[in-house]
Structures are given as C-alpha cells and as structure tokens.
GROMACS .gro file of C-alpha atoms in nm:
model
  232
    1MET     CA    1   1.890   0.671   0.397
    2SER     CA    2   1.784   0.421   0.133
    3THR     CA    3   1.494   0.173   0.124
    4ASP     CA    4   1.570  -0.197   0.125
    5GLU     CA    5   1.352  -0.478  -0.012
    6SER     CA    6   1.272  -0.566   0.352
    7ASP     CA    7   1.058  -0.248   0.362
    8VAL     CA    8   1.265  -0.057   0.616
    9ALA     CA    9   1.474   0.254   0.565
   10VAL     CA   10   1.845   0.174   0.578
   11PRO     CA   11   2.045   0.439   0.769
   12ALA     CA   12   2.385   0.548   0.645
   13SER     CA   13   2.531   0.459   0.985
   14ALA     CA   14   2.413   0.189   1.225
   15LEU     CA   15   2.540   0.404   1.515
   16ALA     CA   16   2.353   0.724   1.428
   17ALA     CA   17   2.026   0.794   1.606
   18HIS     CA   18   1.738   0.687   1.382
   19PRO     CA   19   1.415   0.495   1.449
   20GLU     CA   20   1.567   0.203   1.260
   21THR     CA   21   1.887   0.193   1.464
   22ALA     CA   22   1.695   0.232   1.791
   23TYR     CA   23   1.483  -0.071   1.698
   24PHE     CA   24   1.793  -0.267   1.594
   25TRP     CA   25   1.992  -0.196   1.911
   26GLY     CA   26   1.686  -0.268   2.127
   27TYR     CA   27   1.676  -0.610   1.966
   28VAL     CA   28   2.050  -0.660   2.014
   29ALA     CA   29   2.031  -0.560   2.381
   30GLY     CA   30   1.741  -0.797   2.443
   31ALA     CA   31   1.836  -1.097   2.229
   32GLY     CA   32   2.190  -1.052   2.105
   33GLU     CA   33   2.554  -1.033   2.196
   34LEU     CA   34   2.863  -0.845   2.093
   35GLY     CA   35   3.190  -1.023   2.023
   36ASP     CA   36   3.523  -0.873   1.929
   37THR     CA   37   3.442  -0.876   1.558
   38CYS     CA   38   3.073  -0.956   1.531
   39VAL     CA   39   2.727  -0.843   1.642
   40THR     CA   40   2.489  -1.140   1.672
   41VAL     CA   41   2.116  -1.113   1.730
   42GLU     CA   42   1.840  -1.374   1.728
   43THR     CA   43   1.471  -1.346   1.653
   44SER     CA   44   1.182  -1.589   1.621
   45ASP     CA   45   1.032  -1.386   1.333
   46GLU     CA   46   1.176  -1.444   0.985
   47ALA     CA   47   1.059  -1.106   0.856
   48VAL     CA   48   1.237  -0.930   1.142
   49ALA     CA   49   1.558  -1.119   1.067
   50ASP     CA   50   1.558  -0.967   0.719
   51LYS     CA   51   1.483  -0.621   0.856
   52LEU     CA   52   1.758  -0.634   1.117
   53ALA     CA   53   2.009  -0.753   0.858
   54ALA     CA   54   1.913  -0.468   0.626
   55ILE     CA   55   1.934  -0.198   0.892
   56ALA     CA   56   2.288  -0.284   1.002
   57GLY     CA   57   2.430  -0.428   0.682
   58GLY     CA   58   2.436  -0.782   0.816
   59GLU     CA   59   2.321  -1.121   0.695
   60ARG     CA   60   2.111  -1.412   0.810
   61THR     CA   61   2.351  -1.688   0.907
   62GLY     CA   62   2.137  -1.951   1.074
   63HIS     CA   63   1.794  -2.103   1.137
   64ARG     CA   64   1.697  -2.365   1.393
   65VAL     CA   65   1.401  -2.476   1.604
   66GLU     CA   66   1.440  -2.426   1.979
   67GLU     CA   67   1.239  -2.570   2.268
   68ARG     CA   68   1.212  -2.314   2.545
   69GLU     CA   69   1.074  -2.316   2.898
   70TYR     CA   70   0.818  -2.058   3.004
   71ALA     CA   71   0.964  -1.810   3.252
   72HIS     CA   72   0.687  -1.860   3.509
   73ASP     CA   73   0.632  -2.237   3.466
   74THR     CA   74   0.935  -2.442   3.368
   75SER     CA   75   0.721  -2.756   3.332
   76ILE     CA   76   0.575  -2.605   3.012
   77THR     CA   77   0.784  -2.569   2.698
   78ARG     CA   78   0.721  -2.428   2.355
   79ARG     CA   79   0.892  -2.485   2.021
   80GLU     CA   80   0.974  -2.188   1.803
   81ASP     CA   81   1.196  -2.088   1.514
   82GLU     CA   82   1.516  -1.898   1.583
   83TYR     CA   83   1.683  -1.695   1.308
   84THR     CA   84   2.036  -1.565   1.357
   85VAL     CA   85   2.157  -1.235   1.208
   86GLN     CA   86   2.523  -1.133   1.222
   87VAL     CA   87   2.710  -0.816   1.137
   88PHE     CA   88   3.083  -0.874   1.097
   89GLY     CA   89   3.356  -0.615   1.137
   90GLY     CA   90   3.418  -0.334   1.381
   91LEU     CA   91   3.056  -0.243   1.455
   92ALA     CA   92   3.049  -0.444   1.779
   93ALA     CA   93   3.338  -0.255   1.940
   94ARG     CA   94   3.200   0.080   1.828
   95ALA     CA   95   2.853  -0.004   1.961
   96ALA     CA   96   2.997  -0.111   2.295
   97ALA     CA   97   3.170   0.225   2.324
   98ALA     CA   98   2.874   0.428   2.199
   99PHE     CA   99   2.588   0.257   2.386
  100GLY     CA  100   2.754   0.074   2.674
  101LEU     CA  101   2.644  -0.266   2.549
  102PRO     CA  102   2.833  -0.559   2.702
  103ILE     CA  103   3.100  -0.708   2.477
  104SER     CA  104   3.286  -1.039   2.503
  105GLY     CA  105   3.137  -1.125   2.841
  106GLU     CA  106   3.215  -0.792   3.007
  107ALA     CA  107   2.950  -0.605   3.206
  108GLY     CA  108   2.752  -0.342   3.019
  109GLY     CA  109   2.641   0.001   3.125
  110TYR     CA  110   2.354   0.035   2.874
  111ARG     CA  111   2.404   0.403   2.794
  112LEU     CA  112   2.112   0.430   2.552
  113ASP     CA  113   2.049   0.804   2.593
  114ALA     CA  114   2.172   0.866   2.238
  115LEU     CA  115   1.862   0.679   2.116
  116ALA     CA  116   1.618   0.853   2.353
  117ASP     CA  117   1.449   1.051   2.075
  118HIS     CA  118   1.330   0.717   1.939
  119ASP     CA  119   1.222   0.558   2.266
  120ARG     CA  120   0.914   0.396   2.112
  121GLN     CA  121   1.120   0.203   1.857
  122LEU     CA  122   1.388   0.120   2.115
  123LEU     CA  123   1.130  -0.024   2.354
  124ARG     CA  124   0.954  -0.207   2.070
  125GLY     CA  125   1.279  -0.381   1.986
  126LEU     CA  126   1.327  -0.473   2.351
  127VAL     CA  127   0.970  -0.599   2.385
  128GLU     CA  128   1.005  -0.820   2.080
  129ALA     CA  129   1.348  -0.944   2.186
  130CYS     CA  130   1.301  -1.020   2.556
  131GLY     CA  131   0.936  -0.944   2.627
  132THR     CA  132   0.644  -1.187   2.648
  133VAL     CA  133   0.285  -1.088   2.570
  134CYS     CA  134   0.003  -1.322   2.665
  135PHE     CA  135  -0.373  -1.326   2.711
  136LYS     CA  136  -0.467  -1.433   3.062
  137SER     CA  137  -0.792  -1.624   3.026
  138SER     CA  138  -0.840  -1.654   3.402
  139SER     CA  139  -0.864  -1.276   3.444
  140GLY     CA  140  -0.952  -1.162   3.091
  141THR     CA  141  -0.647  -0.937   3.081
  142VAL     CA  142  -0.330  -0.903   2.874
  143GLY     CA  143   0.008  -0.957   3.036
  144LEU     CA  144   0.347  -0.815   2.942
  145SER     CA  145   0.666  -0.943   3.105
  146PHE     CA  146   1.036  -0.893   3.036
  147VAL     CA  147   1.284  -1.177   3.093
  148HIS     CA  148   1.664  -1.156   3.068
  149ASP     CA  149   1.974  -1.294   3.235
  150ASP     CA  150   2.124  -0.945   3.283
  151ARG     CA  151   1.959  -0.757   3.568
  152ALA     CA  152   2.117  -0.431   3.450
  153LEU     CA  153   1.931  -0.454   3.119
  154LEU     CA  154   1.597  -0.500   3.294
  155ASP     CA  155   1.677  -0.198   3.512
  156THR     CA  156   1.729  -0.006   3.188
  157VAL     CA  157   1.396  -0.128   3.048
  158GLN     CA  158   1.224  -0.009   3.365
  159SER     CA  159   1.384   0.335   3.325
  160LEU     CA  160   1.257   0.353   2.967
  161LEU     CA  161   0.907   0.262   3.085
  162ASP     CA  162   0.929   0.533   3.353
  163ASP     CA  163   1.003   0.790   3.082
  164ALA     CA  164   0.736   0.669   2.837
  165PRO     CA  165   0.449   0.909   2.761
  166VAL     CA  166   0.198   0.646   2.872
  167ASP     CA  167   0.150   0.516   3.225
  168ALA     CA  168   0.345   0.189   3.258
  169PRO     CA  169   0.362   0.076   3.624
  170TYR     CA  170   0.543  -0.252   3.685
  171GLY     CA  171   0.632  -0.494   3.961
  172GLU     CA  172   0.962  -0.577   4.126
  173LEU     CA  173   1.231  -0.785   3.959
  174ALA     CA  174   1.207  -1.153   4.048
  175ASP     CA  175   1.406  -1.466   3.974
  176ALA     CA  176   1.321  -1.657   3.657
  177SER     CA  177   1.448  -1.987   3.517
  178SER     CA  178   1.663  -1.792   3.272
  179GLY     CA  179   1.766  -1.501   3.493
  180TYR     CA  180   1.525  -1.231   3.606
  181TYR     CA  181   1.184  -1.099   3.506
  182PHE     CA  182   0.932  -0.830   3.584
  183SER     CA  183   0.581  -0.759   3.461
  184VAL     CA  184   0.393  -0.447   3.361
  185GLU     CA  185   0.066  -0.418   3.552
  186ASP     CA  186  -0.213  -0.576   3.347
  187ASP     CA  187  -0.437  -0.269   3.353
  188ALA     CA  188  -0.166  -0.066   3.181
  189VAL     CA  189  -0.070  -0.316   2.910
  190PRO     CA  190  -0.338  -0.224   2.651
  191GLU     CA  191  -0.236   0.143   2.641
  192VAL     CA  192   0.134   0.058   2.650
  193GLY     CA  193   0.092  -0.190   2.365
  194ALA     CA  194  -0.109   0.051   2.150
  195TRP     CA  195   0.154   0.323   2.201
  196LEU     CA  196   0.442   0.087   2.124
  197TYR     CA  197   0.302  -0.011   1.784
  198GLU     CA  198   0.166   0.327   1.679
  199GLY     CA  199   0.320   0.415   1.341
  200SER     CA  200   0.479   0.074   1.296
  201GLU     CA  201   0.283  -0.005   0.980
  202ALA     CA  202   0.438   0.285   0.792
  203SER     CA  203   0.793   0.225   0.914
  204GLY     CA  204   0.798  -0.154   0.889
  205LEU     CA  205   0.976  -0.170   1.226
  206PHE     CA  206   0.784  -0.452   1.388
  207ALA     CA  207   0.762  -0.829   1.405
  208PRO     CA  208   0.439  -0.933   1.230
  209SER     CA  209   0.399  -1.241   1.451
  210ARG     CA  210   0.444  -1.044   1.774
  211ARG     CA  211   0.210  -0.764   1.670
  212ARG     CA  212  -0.057  -1.015   1.568
  213LYS     CA  213  -0.033  -1.185   1.907
  214LEU     CA  214  -0.071  -0.855   2.090
  215ARG     CA  215  -0.365  -0.749   1.874
  216ARG     CA  216  -0.547  -1.079   1.926
  217SER     CA  217  -0.482  -1.064   2.299
  218LEU     CA  218  -0.631  -0.714   2.315
  219GLU     CA  219  -0.934  -0.831   2.117
  220GLN     CA  220  -0.989  -1.115   2.364
  221ALA     CA  221  -0.943  -0.901   2.675
  222GLU     CA  222  -1.237  -0.764   2.870
  223ASP     CA  223  -1.314  -0.392   2.905
  224VAL     CA  224  -1.037  -0.282   2.666
  225ASP     CA  225  -1.114   0.015   2.443
  226VAL     CA  226  -0.782   0.044   2.256
  227SER     CA  227  -0.674  -0.142   1.945
  228LEU     CA  228  -0.372  -0.171   1.720
  229GLU     CA  229  -0.363  -0.023   1.374
  230VAL     CA  230  -0.481  -0.245   1.090
  231GLY     CA  231  -0.209  -0.462   0.941
  232PRO     CA  232  -0.099  -0.821   0.895
   0.00000   0.00000   0.00000
C-alpha cells in the first residue's frame, strides 16, 4: 500500500480485502452504481470524495447541489452538496463478480463475506452512504436509520448489524419515499456509533461532516456515557 495526499492508505488492488476497500465498497453499495465500464459513487462530503477516488484509483467528475426529501416526512426537504466519483475500466464487472453488487440494472446478491474481516469499515461506509443520524429533541435520544431503494441491500445491512460485536437491535423494514428504511433502536445507537468510528482518526476512513453530526448528537442526548474520539 501507499499513502495518498487524501490521508488514506491506497491498496494495490481495489478488490483485495483491506479496511480501505471495505469502506469504499460499503459506500458504493449504499450510494453508487456499477455500469459496464464504470463504478460511480456519490457523497455529500468533499473530503470523502477525495478519499474514495484515491482508494480505487478514480477521479471526482461532478459537483452539484441537490434538494432531498426526508425519508419519514416528505413535506420537509434539505439542500446538500453531492460529489460524484467515478472509476473507469473493468473494475465494475470484476466487483460485480467478486461481491455480488448489482450491475447495469441487474439484481445483486451482495456477497460481502470477503470483506467480513473489516466489518466496521464496511458498515461505516454504508452508514455514511445510506444511513441517517439525527438527534431527537422530543425524546433526547439519537436515531440511526438506513434508507435505500434495494430491499436486498437493507437485508444485508441488517445481517452485518446482527454480526457486529455490539448490540444493534433494529425494527422491521418499512416503505419510504425513496424505497425502504429501517431504524436501529435508539437505546443502542450511542454504542453502535462509538464502535463504528473507533480508530477512524488514525485511518482517515470517515466523513468529517457525518462524524461531527454523530458526535454532536451524542453530546446532546440524555443519559449517554459514550463519546467519539477527538477529531474534526
């Protein structure tokens, strides 16, 4: 591996099992797509866009501002940046074969067992790509939900949560404006969040904006005795 200016280690192969590749493919599964000759992934965090491009040998190819509906209340919208990263060549087809990711509109099987040794980074990529963290002022708790249009992916996320070394109970899948969603039980979110971001400062494998939001939510929550490591 080598170290890129984006402060992440760059693996020799984007298909080999490394923390960096697990984080990358978690992001792709949650907020990307595979075409015949291109892997495309989107993120609302500019720093992450640079990290994802470095990990897989891609490039940032676009930036726009999107207005999105909230999954649970479509009358509320938010505006956020969207950065596009693309990796051109044969990586998409190889990733579809290796990890069961859907390609060119076909159904995926999400065979992510090859990345199981790096489940924390894989889940962190998924959380940042298709997860929503919020502070619930009405109850003084922190919420964590996953939203995606592919039910099979959310089933996979639930399996990863089942295997996590922290207790992460969750509710049933339900319909959302953009597909399906489920939520981790509020009482479990602080410990799940602390575990997800443990070690992220040293590796650089995190979205600064998302980690800040989680940390602030935990600081606001009542009766929470866990915290995230110090960092921006």
